[in-house]
Amino acid sequence: MAVRATVSCFPATLEALESCAVQWGVAVTPFAAADERGQPPTTGAGGDRVPRCEHCWAYFSSHCDLERWGWSCALCGTLNGFDDDTARRFQRPDACPELNSSFVDLEIPVDEAEGGGDGVQARPVYVAAVDLACSEEFLELIKSALLAALEALIPGSLFGLMTFSHKIGLYDVQGPIPVVKNVFIPPDLEEDGLPVALEDAMPLLSFLAPVDTCKDRIAAALETLRPTSSWERGAASGQEEDTVLLGGRGFGTAMSALIDYLSSEYGSTFALARVFAFLSGAPDYGAGLLDTRRYGEQYASKGVDADLALLPEQIPFYRDLAAVAVQAGVCIDIFAVTDEYTDLASLKFLSIESGGSLFLYANTDDSTLPQDIYCLLSRPYAFGCVLRLRTSSDFEPGNSYGHFFPDPQYENVQHIICCDSFATYAYDFDFTHNDGFSRHTDPAVIQIAFQYSVIEPVEETSGNESQSSASYKFCLKRRLRLRTLQYRPARNISEIYDSVDPEVVLHILVHKIELYPFTTSHGHPLILFVYACLQVILESLDKGVREGRQQVHAWLALLTARYNEALSSDARSPPSSIDVDFSQCPQLQMLPQLVFALLRSPLLRLHEEGVHPDYRIYLQCLFSALEPSSLAKAIYPVLISYSSPDKQAFPRHTLSRAALIMSESPIFLLDAFTNLIVYYSPTADLPFPPPRDCLLRTMINRLKQDRCITPKLTFIHGGKDDSTLFESYLIEEQDVDGSGFTTGSGFVAFRESVRNVAAEIVQEEIGS
């Protein structure tokens, strides 16, 4: 569990919080294998026996004060007595991890009636749902991806293959020859469901095949997949052949039927079923069809903001279906391979609200889909998670952000359907009263409790080396992960600024720009820099991206003004003396570049600048689940120079052509998280591409392994290859409005505009 705060020294008072204009919050990666310093948790049993405070229900930790007959809560200070069981356990400190560590991961007993215990057949279940209203190229890519997925699945897993178009195809691969049963999807939206239930067409346990014994048959079934022809789809819908060129993609009906199909074995055969839905275009047949004509409308002539019109969902069908999936124990990942408008703004809810992920690939030629799905299945994941953040009594959680949903009964409790080691969530804080921290000498305390389930294989003691499918057993484990942290209140604003983590500030800012549900704050007015960014969501929904961009720019100016007011010896200094570079505070110096890059990113660039609405939605879903360092790379890429393939020259450059010229290095590695680019200068006389055993290649391989998606690797030799892709990342010489390379614009002009607005704020506050 990694926890990073926007400031490591918390503001001591409400006045200090308002004056510094820096967001106050934390980013939490609950299923990370170690903390932010690389230290793993102390593990053990007895998660159900950890003492809890009688007043605030916080868990005991090593930060609590022990008395002879009790303990004082580290969060609220309440004195709690020991019960007999705790008193006996604490007499053996080595057997009580919570006594010795503030970061523990403890097993909780699970009754077999609840699906737990050794030998219970809670097997991993995976289903591939493949779109056949597609091209041959699409199907070849999907076949490659599913063959890679089969290699990643652990023995004993169950796998099902389903296809959809104007009909649903269910594959039984447990016999010598794959058998497919088809159920036609009614074209009339008013018809209630399918003419035949999927369970009646094929029993679920015939559909779900054990991977270890049926892998070759599954591969053989994949080879039989063919795109449905237009005349087939036309005949099914009752239309003439020449009127049906594309379409017949009954995705909504297929997903609804599949969820109902799987639900019958939830809690017996499986505890979580993962569905991989492969789409080649927008659903345009049956229930849940989406009208893609809105993308082609001329909004400018109607006086309508295209971004505002294209970002909201069309219909609530897929959001409602996600709620049904959660109740059935089904998690859905969507892989869209298309460059056409697919309306991911509507489809995204089916994935993110069921605990899955959303992937978008513009074409089949250089798609990383096979690598992505292999990595997705290779890393561990938790499910049925409950996340609770508690604080000491002087402050409390305000807003919470991420792919979770709030508990309907308990405040500050979030449920996460499926969570991997990269998934990150954000919280910001409010004071509970105007006095701030009542005792500035006492540390502020945060406790994060994360309860989750995992499926683990049961070790077999049999001497028989060749195990049959039936001999693979899995058990459901429930665990409680606890992390308690202390933060010192800052003595002055300078300490706040010196303790800023700009990557976490950016992380929370981007979360607030995302168009996701959030828990509203119930504290003081939102007047702080990133607090004000919360309004970007509302502005984006009400007035479009354009207004949100203006607000982000204005709030950076507010931070600059507050910084200058706090640190300047003469508040009445002329505007030319406004320090827009935060020269006295190294921790803040990266913020202007991060905000400038955020304004240049597809998240906040305008529709008329060529940003596809589906790509914007994809980035929203991706960025909102990244931990702070990865997100910072995605917004403002890291540019490293090398004097040779085996020698690094400088670890980081600004993203400008001037930086390339001044460095005089022949090789550059640009890490934009989704892209890795190796660029050789036109004058470089070195082996190209770099040798496979060099330092540069080692760095590339490490970067590729250390993230949740597979970055696309590109080698460019300047003067010989097209350098457009690499130059597009040199943003500091581009206008913030996206008009390209022009003299006297870019980041320099952006700084001056921020300086001018900050000077106006200072002058207005002096006048008032």
mmCIF file of C-alpha atoms in Angstrom, residues 73-401:
data_model
loop_
_atom_site.group_PDB
_atom_site.id
_atom_site.type_symbol
_atom_site.label_atom_id
_atom_site.label_comp_id
_atom_site.label_asym_id
_atom_site.label_seq_id
_atom_site.Cartn_x
_atom_site.Cartn_y
_atom_site.Cartn_z
ATOM 1 C CA CYS A 73 -6.319 5.444 20.087
ATOM 2 C CA ALA A 74 -3.788 7.209 17.840
ATOM 3 C CA LEU A 75 -6.610 8.946 15.961
ATOM 4 C CA CYS A 76 -9.075 10.195 18.591
ATOM 5 C CA GLY A 77 -7.154 9.662 21.871
ATOM 6 C CA THR A 78 -9.846 7.482 23.479
ATOM 7 C CA LEU A 79 -8.584 5.098 26.185
ATOM 8 C CA ASN A 80 -9.731 1.553 25.385
ATOM 9 C CA GLY A 81 -9.498 -1.459 27.673
ATOM 10 C CA PHE A 82 -8.112 -4.828 26.670
ATOM 11 C CA ASP A 83 -10.479 -7.765 26.467
ATOM 12 C CA ASP A 84 -9.199 -11.143 27.664
ATOM 13 C CA ASP A 85 -8.280 -12.357 24.177
ATOM 14 C CA THR A 86 -6.267 -9.219 23.349
ATOM 15 C CA ALA A 87 -4.511 -9.266 26.723
ATOM 16 C CA ARG A 88 -3.376 -12.853 26.110
ATOM 17 C CA ARG A 89 -2.278 -12.139 22.535
ATOM 18 C CA PHE A 90 -0.296 -9.029 23.470
ATOM 19 C CA GLN A 91 1.702 -11.063 26.010
ATOM 20 C CA ARG A 92 3.397 -12.577 22.940
ATOM 21 C CA PRO A 93 4.413 -9.485 20.923
ATOM 22 C CA ASP A 94 6.144 -11.490 18.200
ATOM 23 C CA ALA A 95 2.788 -13.089 17.300
ATOM 24 C CA CYS A 96 1.024 -9.702 16.974
ATOM 25 C CA PRO A 97 2.188 -7.827 13.845
ATOM 26 C CA GLU A 98 0.070 -4.772 14.705
ATOM 27 C CA LEU A 99 2.190 -4.277 17.847
ATOM 28 C CA ASN A 100 5.409 -3.974 15.881
ATOM 29 C CA SER A 101 4.465 -2.289 12.629
ATOM 30 C CA SER A 102 2.182 0.469 11.357
ATOM 31 C CA PHE A 103 1.846 -1.393 8.025
ATOM 32 C CA VAL A 104 0.385 -4.900 8.285
ATOM 33 C CA ASP A 105 -1.421 -7.393 6.052
ATOM 34 C CA LEU A 106 -3.409 -9.943 8.044
ATOM 35 C CA GLU A 107 -5.525 -12.916 7.038
ATOM 36 C CA ILE A 108 -9.177 -13.016 8.075
ATOM 37 C CA PRO A 109 -10.890 -16.400 8.569
ATOM 38 C CA VAL A 110 -13.539 -17.124 5.935
ATOM 39 C CA ASP A 111 -16.315 -19.648 6.470
ATOM 40 C CA GLU A 112 -16.728 -22.333 3.824
ATOM 41 C CA ALA A 113 -20.378 -21.303 3.652
ATOM 42 C CA GLU A 114 -19.106 -17.969 2.319
ATOM 43 C CA GLY A 115 -16.942 -19.613 -0.339
ATOM 44 C CA GLY A 116 -13.727 -19.768 1.657
ATOM 45 C CA GLY A 117 -11.480 -22.428 3.068
ATOM 46 C CA ASP A 118 -9.023 -24.821 1.479
ATOM 47 C CA GLY A 119 -10.391 -26.932 -1.324
ATOM 48 C CA VAL A 120 -13.492 -24.874 -2.081
ATOM 49 C CA GLN A 121 -13.936 -24.691 -5.845
ATOM 50 C CA ALA A 122 -13.874 -20.909 -6.228
ATOM 51 C CA ARG A 123 -12.076 -21.222 -9.554
ATOM 52 C CA PRO A 124 -10.852 -18.323 -11.690
ATOM 53 C CA VAL A 125 -13.305 -17.792 -14.568
ATOM 54 C CA TYR A 126 -12.590 -15.850 -17.758
ATOM 55 C CA VAL A 127 -14.829 -15.264 -20.772
ATOM 56 C CA ALA A 128 -13.858 -13.728 -24.117
ATOM 57 C CA ALA A 129 -16.693 -11.962 -25.952
ATOM 58 C CA VAL A 130 -15.625 -11.341 -29.555
ATOM 59 C CA ASP A 131 -17.271 -8.949 -32.007
ATOM 60 C CA LEU A 132 -17.857 -10.668 -35.381
ATOM 61 C CA ALA A 133 -19.322 -7.576 -37.101
ATOM 62 C CA CYS A 134 -15.747 -6.765 -37.952
ATOM 63 C CA SER A 135 -12.883 -7.048 -40.418
ATOM 64 C CA GLU A 136 -10.489 -9.959 -40.986
ATOM 65 C CA GLU A 137 -7.630 -7.852 -39.602
ATOM 66 C CA PHE A 138 -9.533 -7.263 -36.372
ATOM 67 C CA LEU A 139 -10.152 -10.978 -35.894
ATOM 68 C CA GLU A 140 -6.513 -11.880 -36.517
ATOM 69 C CA LEU A 141 -5.481 -9.424 -33.793
ATOM 70 C CA ILE A 142 -8.047 -10.824 -31.360
ATOM 71 C CA LYS A 143 -6.922 -14.381 -32.040
ATOM 72 C CA SER A 144 -3.322 -13.386 -31.258
ATOM 73 C CA ALA A 145 -4.446 -11.621 -28.082
ATOM 74 C CA LEU A 146 -6.464 -14.604 -26.841
ATOM 75 C CA LEU A 147 -3.622 -17.035 -27.552
ATOM 76 C CA ALA A 148 -1.409 -14.784 -25.408
ATOM 77 C CA ALA A 149 -4.125 -14.706 -22.737
ATOM 78 C CA LEU A 150 -4.270 -18.505 -22.621
ATOM 79 C CA GLU A 151 -0.552 -18.618 -21.864
ATOM 80 C CA ALA A 152 -1.018 -16.233 -18.941
ATOM 81 C CA LEU A 153 -3.904 -18.111 -17.279
ATOM 82 C CA ILE A 154 -2.989 -20.353 -14.366
ATOM 83 C CA PRO A 155 -3.812 -24.084 -14.628
ATOM 84 C CA GLY A 156 -7.264 -24.895 -13.348
ATOM 85 C CA SER A 157 -8.834 -21.691 -14.665
ATOM 86 C CA LEU A 158 -12.083 -21.942 -16.614
ATOM 87 C CA PHE A 159 -12.395 -20.200 -19.987
ATOM 88 C CA GLY A 160 -15.420 -19.497 -22.156
ATOM 89 C CA LEU A 161 -15.578 -18.238 -25.750
ATOM 90 C CA MET A 162 -18.577 -16.233 -26.917
ATOM 91 C CA THR A 163 -19.127 -14.283 -30.129
ATOM 92 C CA PHE A 164 -21.687 -11.642 -30.919
ATOM 93 C CA SER A 165 -23.043 -9.790 -33.962
ATOM 94 C CA HIS A 166 -26.715 -10.127 -34.894
ATOM 95 C CA LYS A 167 -26.517 -13.401 -32.987
ATOM 96 C CA ILE A 168 -24.714 -14.788 -29.944
ATOM 97 C CA GLY A 169 -22.425 -17.786 -30.406
ATOM 98 C CA LEU A 170 -21.526 -20.085 -27.479
ATOM 99 C CA TYR A 171 -18.606 -22.490 -27.923
ATOM 100 C CA ASP A 172 -18.310 -25.910 -26.281
ATOM 101 C CA VAL A 173 -14.668 -26.961 -26.641
ATOM 102 C CA GLN A 174 -14.668 -29.843 -24.157
ATOM 103 C CA GLY A 175 -15.389 -32.447 -26.833
ATOM 104 C CA PRO A 176 -13.114 -33.619 -29.660
ATOM 105 C CA ILE A 177 -14.582 -31.025 -32.048
ATOM 106 C CA PRO A 178 -15.596 -27.456 -31.055
ATOM 107 C CA VAL A 179 -19.379 -27.032 -31.127
ATOM 108 C CA VAL A 180 -21.082 -23.647 -31.436
ATOM 109 C CA LYS A 181 -24.686 -22.923 -30.511
ATOM 110 C CA ASN A 182 -26.206 -19.693 -31.856
ATOM 111 C CA VAL A 183 -28.972 -17.587 -30.349
ATOM 112 C CA PHE A 184 -30.314 -14.804 -32.558
ATOM 113 C CA ILE A 185 -30.687 -11.311 -31.142
ATOM 114 C CA PRO A 186 -34.065 -9.724 -31.904
ATOM 115 C CA PRO A 187 -33.682 -6.446 -33.821
ATOM 116 C CA ASP A 188 -36.720 -4.924 -32.165
ATOM 117 C CA LEU A 189 -35.650 -3.011 -29.040
ATOM 118 C CA GLU A 190 -39.078 -3.481 -27.529
ATOM 119 C CA GLU A 191 -38.748 -7.258 -27.388
ATOM 120 C CA ASP A 192 -37.935 -8.520 -23.917
ATOM 121 C CA GLY A 193 -34.647 -10.418 -24.040
ATOM 122 C CA LEU A 194 -33.589 -13.344 -26.205
ATOM 123 C CA PRO A 195 -35.930 -15.924 -27.713
ATOM 124 C CA VAL A 196 -33.885 -18.653 -25.953
ATOM 125 C CA ALA A 197 -31.976 -18.277 -22.677
ATOM 126 C CA LEU A 198 -28.269 -18.974 -23.011
ATOM 127 C CA GLU A 199 -28.451 -21.636 -20.285
ATOM 128 C CA ASP A 200 -31.047 -23.490 -22.373
ATOM 129 C CA ALA A 201 -28.873 -23.231 -25.469
ATOM 130 C CA MET A 202 -25.779 -24.573 -23.667
ATOM 131 C CA PRO A 203 -25.295 -25.438 -19.969
ATOM 132 C CA LEU A 204 -22.820 -23.047 -18.379
ATOM 133 C CA LEU A 205 -20.464 -25.806 -17.251
ATOM 134 C CA SER A 206 -20.241 -27.014 -20.846
ATOM 135 C CA PHE A 207 -19.413 -23.473 -21.942
ATOM 136 C CA LEU A 208 -16.675 -22.958 -19.319
ATOM 137 C CA ALA A 209 -13.747 -25.214 -20.224
ATOM 138 C CA PRO A 210 -10.677 -25.952 -18.064
ATOM 139 C CA VAL A 211 -7.685 -24.239 -19.641
ATOM 140 C CA ASP A 212 -5.131 -26.868 -18.705
ATOM 141 C CA THR A 213 -6.870 -29.687 -20.634
ATOM 142 C CA CYS A 214 -8.626 -27.709 -23.374
ATOM 143 C CA LYS A 215 -6.041 -25.091 -24.406
ATOM 144 C CA ASP A 216 -5.441 -26.653 -27.826
ATOM 145 C CA ARG A 217 -9.177 -27.017 -28.468
ATOM 146 C CA ILE A 218 -9.770 -23.390 -27.504
ATOM 147 C CA ALA A 219 -7.048 -22.382 -29.978
ATOM 148 C CA ALA A 220 -8.704 -24.547 -32.633
ATOM 149 C CA ALA A 221 -12.056 -22.867 -31.938
ATOM 150 C CA LEU A 222 -10.437 -19.452 -32.360
ATOM 151 C CA GLU A 223 -9.266 -20.451 -35.826
ATOM 152 C CA THR A 224 -12.880 -21.085 -36.873
ATOM 153 C CA LEU A 225 -13.958 -17.489 -36.171
ATOM 154 C CA ARG A 226 -15.045 -15.560 -39.256
ATOM 155 C CA PRO A 227 -16.614 -12.106 -39.658
ATOM 156 C CA THR A 228 -20.354 -12.183 -40.304
ATOM 157 C CA SER A 229 -21.216 -11.047 -43.809
ATOM 158 C CA SER A 230 -23.475 -8.125 -44.597
ATOM 159 C CA TRP A 231 -26.098 -10.380 -46.184
ATOM 160 C CA GLU A 232 -26.293 -12.428 -42.955
ATOM 161 C CA ARG A 233 -26.858 -9.309 -40.890
ATOM 162 C CA GLY A 234 -29.332 -7.959 -43.427
ATOM 163 C CA ALA A 235 -31.363 -11.150 -43.438
ATOM 164 C CA ALA A 236 -31.454 -11.182 -39.648
ATOM 165 C CA SER A 237 -32.693 -7.619 -39.452
ATOM 166 C CA GLY A 238 -35.178 -7.988 -42.286
ATOM 167 C CA GLN A 239 -33.392 -5.463 -44.527
ATOM 168 C CA GLU A 240 -32.185 -5.729 -48.082
ATOM 169 C CA GLU A 241 -28.556 -6.758 -48.544
ATOM 170 C CA ASP A 242 -27.494 -3.546 -50.269
ATOM 171 C CA THR A 243 -28.843 -1.441 -47.402
ATOM 172 C CA VAL A 244 -26.733 -3.173 -44.763
ATOM 173 C CA LEU A 245 -23.065 -2.387 -45.298
ATOM 174 C CA LEU A 246 -22.048 -2.374 -41.644
ATOM 175 C CA GLY A 247 -23.815 -2.978 -38.369
ATOM 176 C CA GLY A 248 -25.437 -5.889 -36.660
ATOM 177 C CA ARG A 249 -23.308 -5.433 -33.544
ATOM 178 C CA GLY A 250 -25.645 -6.467 -30.711
ATOM 179 C CA PHE A 251 -23.177 -5.764 -27.918
ATOM 180 C CA GLY A 252 -25.668 -4.532 -25.310
ATOM 181 C CA THR A 253 -27.973 -7.543 -25.624
ATOM 182 C CA ALA A 254 -25.009 -9.931 -25.645
ATOM 183 C CA MET A 255 -23.476 -8.463 -22.477
ATOM 184 C CA SER A 256 -26.805 -8.449 -20.662
ATOM 185 C CA ALA A 257 -27.425 -12.090 -21.574
ATOM 186 C CA LEU A 258 -23.862 -13.123 -20.663
ATOM 187 C CA ILE A 259 -24.080 -11.522 -17.220
ATOM 188 C CA ASP A 260 -27.356 -13.322 -16.540
ATOM 189 C CA TYR A 261 -25.801 -16.565 -17.857
ATOM 190 C CA LEU A 262 -22.808 -16.370 -15.507
ATOM 191 C CA SER A 263 -24.779 -15.264 -12.454
ATOM 192 C CA SER A 264 -26.142 -18.782 -11.846
ATOM 193 C CA GLU A 265 -22.697 -20.020 -10.735
ATOM 194 C CA TYR A 266 -21.668 -16.929 -8.757
ATOM 195 C CA GLY A 267 -20.649 -17.990 -5.257
ATOM 196 C CA SER A 268 -20.287 -21.667 -6.154
ATOM 197 C CA THR A 269 -18.095 -22.148 -9.227
ATOM 198 C CA PHE A 270 -16.508 -18.706 -9.055
ATOM 199 C CA ALA A 271 -16.118 -15.692 -6.787
ATOM 200 C CA LEU A 272 -15.307 -13.305 -9.657
ATOM 201 C CA ALA A 273 -15.730 -13.805 -13.411
ATOM 202 C CA ARG A 274 -13.702 -11.583 -15.729
ATOM 203 C CA VAL A 275 -15.131 -10.825 -19.179
ATOM 204 C CA PHE A 276 -12.912 -9.520 -21.993
ATOM 205 C CA ALA A 277 -15.137 -7.742 -24.510
ATOM 206 C CA PHE A 278 -13.515 -7.039 -27.889
ATOM 207 C CA LEU A 279 -15.249 -4.342 -29.941
ATOM 208 C CA SER A 280 -14.589 -3.162 -33.506
ATOM 209 C CA GLY A 281 -17.159 -0.364 -33.451
ATOM 210 C CA ALA A 282 -20.183 1.101 -31.727
ATOM 211 C CA PRO A 283 -23.135 -1.108 -30.710
ATOM 212 C CA ASP A 284 -25.749 -0.566 -33.419
ATOM 213 C CA TYR A 285 -28.174 -3.463 -33.029
ATOM 214 C CA GLY A 286 -30.568 -4.618 -30.326
ATOM 215 C CA ALA A 287 -30.628 -3.259 -26.792
ATOM 216 C CA GLY A 288 -28.055 -0.600 -25.913
ATOM 217 C CA LEU A 289 -27.471 0.590 -29.477
ATOM 218 C CA LEU A 290 -25.721 3.951 -29.738
ATOM 219 C CA ASP A 291 -26.351 6.674 -32.298
ATOM 220 C CA THR A 292 -22.959 7.629 -33.739
ATOM 221 C CA ARG A 293 -24.396 10.358 -35.949
ATOM 222 C CA ARG A 294 -23.899 12.917 -33.199
ATOM 223 C CA TYR A 295 -20.141 12.835 -33.895
ATOM 224 C CA GLY A 296 -20.676 14.042 -37.463
ATOM 225 C CA GLU A 297 -22.946 16.948 -36.581
ATOM 226 C CA GLN A 298 -21.732 20.487 -37.202
ATOM 227 C CA TYR A 299 -21.901 21.861 -33.690
ATOM 228 C CA ALA A 300 -20.133 25.102 -34.515
ATOM 229 C CA SER A 301 -22.913 26.172 -36.869
ATOM 230 C CA LYS A 302 -25.422 25.532 -34.080
ATOM 231 C CA GLY A 303 -23.432 27.468 -31.507
ATOM 232 C CA VAL A 304 -22.859 24.298 -29.450
ATOM 233 C CA ASP A 305 -19.558 23.230 -27.876
ATOM 234 C CA ALA A 306 -18.657 19.885 -29.485
ATOM 235 C CA ASP A 307 -16.769 18.760 -26.379
ATOM 236 C CA LEU A 308 -19.795 19.450 -24.222
ATOM 237 C CA ALA A 309 -22.049 17.545 -26.617
ATOM 238 C CA LEU A 310 -19.810 14.473 -26.992
ATOM 239 C CA LEU A 311 -18.517 13.892 -23.447
ATOM 240 C CA PRO A 312 -21.748 12.899 -21.622
ATOM 241 C CA GLU A 313 -23.244 9.429 -22.052
ATOM 242 C CA GLN A 314 -26.095 9.048 -24.573
ATOM 243 C CA ILE A 315 -28.131 6.539 -22.606
ATOM 244 C CA PRO A 316 -27.853 5.051 -19.084
ATOM 245 C CA PHE A 317 -28.040 1.484 -20.430
ATOM 246 C CA TYR A 318 -24.386 0.564 -19.835
ATOM 247 C CA ARG A 319 -24.171 2.267 -16.451
ATOM 248 C CA ASP A 320 -27.249 0.312 -15.333
ATOM 249 C CA LEU A 321 -25.825 -2.901 -16.789
ATOM 250 C CA ALA A 322 -22.625 -2.407 -14.771
ATOM 251 C CA ALA A 323 -24.687 -2.407 -11.553
ATOM 252 C CA VAL A 324 -26.232 -5.734 -12.617
ATOM 253 C CA ALA A 325 -22.750 -7.108 -13.376
ATOM 254 C CA VAL A 326 -21.535 -6.185 -9.888
ATOM 255 C CA GLN A 327 -24.411 -8.103 -8.302
ATOM 256 C CA ALA A 328 -23.559 -11.126 -10.474
ATOM 257 C CA GLY A 329 -19.827 -11.061 -9.605
ATOM 258 C CA VAL A 330 -18.808 -10.133 -13.170
ATOM 259 C CA CYS A 331 -16.009 -7.707 -14.035
ATOM 260 C CA ILE A 332 -15.826 -6.472 -17.650
ATOM 261 C CA ASP A 333 -12.763 -5.190 -19.513
ATOM 262 C CA ILE A 334 -13.467 -3.502 -22.856
ATOM 263 C CA PHE A 335 -10.903 -3.595 -25.678
ATOM 264 C CA ALA A 336 -11.977 -1.312 -28.547
ATOM 265 C CA VAL A 337 -9.970 -1.612 -31.759
ATOM 266 C CA THR A 338 -11.251 1.097 -34.078
ATOM 267 C CA ASP A 339 -10.557 4.558 -35.424
ATOM 268 C CA GLU A 340 -14.265 5.286 -35.846
ATOM 269 C CA TYR A 341 -16.462 7.045 -33.312
ATOM 270 C CA THR A 342 -17.632 4.360 -30.870
ATOM 271 C CA ASP A 343 -19.045 6.557 -28.080
ATOM 272 C CA LEU A 344 -16.808 5.356 -25.283
ATOM 273 C CA ALA A 345 -18.424 8.089 -23.173
ATOM 274 C CA SER A 346 -21.410 5.741 -22.873
ATOM 275 C CA LEU A 347 -19.567 2.410 -22.924
ATOM 276 C CA LYS A 348 -16.925 3.294 -20.305
ATOM 277 C CA PHE A 349 -19.328 2.828 -17.396
ATOM 278 C CA LEU A 350 -19.737 -0.867 -18.169
ATOM 279 C CA SER A 351 -16.010 -1.367 -17.603
ATOM 280 C CA ILE A 352 -14.969 1.080 -14.884
ATOM 281 C CA GLU A 353 -18.077 0.616 -12.723
ATOM 282 C CA SER A 354 -17.836 -3.186 -12.857
ATOM 283 C CA GLY A 355 -14.185 -3.046 -11.785
ATOM 284 C CA GLY A 356 -12.644 -3.444 -15.232
ATOM 285 C CA SER A 357 -10.510 -1.338 -17.550
ATOM 286 C CA LEU A 358 -11.034 0.393 -20.882
ATOM 287 C CA PHE A 359 -8.506 0.023 -23.709
ATOM 288 C CA LEU A 360 -8.497 1.772 -27.094
ATOM 289 C CA TYR A 361 -6.380 0.916 -30.145
ATOM 290 C CA ALA A 362 -6.628 3.074 -33.272
ATOM 291 C CA ASN A 363 -5.581 0.299 -35.669
ATOM 292 C CA THR A 364 -4.521 -3.322 -35.869
ATOM 293 C CA ASP A 365 -1.083 -2.761 -37.425
ATOM 294 C CA ASP A 366 0.920 -1.693 -34.368
ATOM 295 C CA SER A 367 -1.542 -2.575 -31.609
ATOM 296 C CA THR A 368 -0.106 -3.724 -28.280
ATOM 297 C CA LEU A 369 -3.323 -5.609 -27.414
ATOM 298 C CA PRO A 370 -1.687 -9.089 -27.101
ATOM 299 C CA GLN A 371 0.979 -7.734 -24.753
ATOM 300 C CA ASP A 372 -1.562 -5.728 -22.749
ATOM 301 C CA ILE A 373 -3.912 -8.630 -22.120
ATOM 302 C CA TYR A 374 -0.999 -10.925 -21.213
ATOM 303 C CA CYS A 375 0.254 -8.378 -18.655
ATOM 304 C CA LEU A 376 -3.268 -7.828 -17.344
ATOM 305 C CA LEU A 377 -3.670 -11.533 -16.615
ATOM 306 C CA SER A 378 -0.131 -12.048 -15.317
ATOM 307 C CA ARG A 379 -0.302 -9.590 -12.435
ATOM 308 C CA PRO A 380 -2.187 -10.315 -9.204
ATOM 309 C CA TYR A 381 -5.523 -8.714 -8.461
ATOM 310 C CA ALA A 382 -7.868 -8.419 -5.508
ATOM 311 C CA PHE A 383 -11.652 -8.321 -5.610
ATOM 312 C CA GLY A 384 -14.584 -7.658 -3.318
ATOM 313 C CA CYS A 385 -12.542 -4.834 -1.789
ATOM 314 C CA VAL A 386 -13.595 -2.325 0.858
ATOM 315 C CA LEU A 387 -11.475 0.805 1.356
ATOM 316 C CA ARG A 388 -11.863 3.044 4.408
ATOM 317 C CA LEU A 389 -9.810 6.131 5.255
ATOM 318 C CA ARG A 390 -9.962 7.519 8.800
ATOM 319 C CA THR A 391 -8.296 10.626 10.198
ATOM 320 C CA SER A 392 -7.571 12.134 13.587
ATOM 321 C CA SER A 393 -10.376 14.301 14.946
ATOM 322 C CA ASP A 394 -9.276 17.757 13.731
ATOM 323 C CA PHE A 395 -9.707 16.983 10.018
ATOM 324 C CA GLU A 396 -11.679 14.630 7.790
ATOM 325 C CA PRO A 397 -11.868 13.318 4.210
ATOM 326 C CA GLY A 398 -13.628 15.685 1.830
ATOM 327 C CA ASN A 399 -13.772 14.459 -1.777
ATOM 328 C CA SER A 400 -12.803 10.983 -2.952
ATOM 329 C CA TYR A 401 -11.884 10.012 -6.512
#
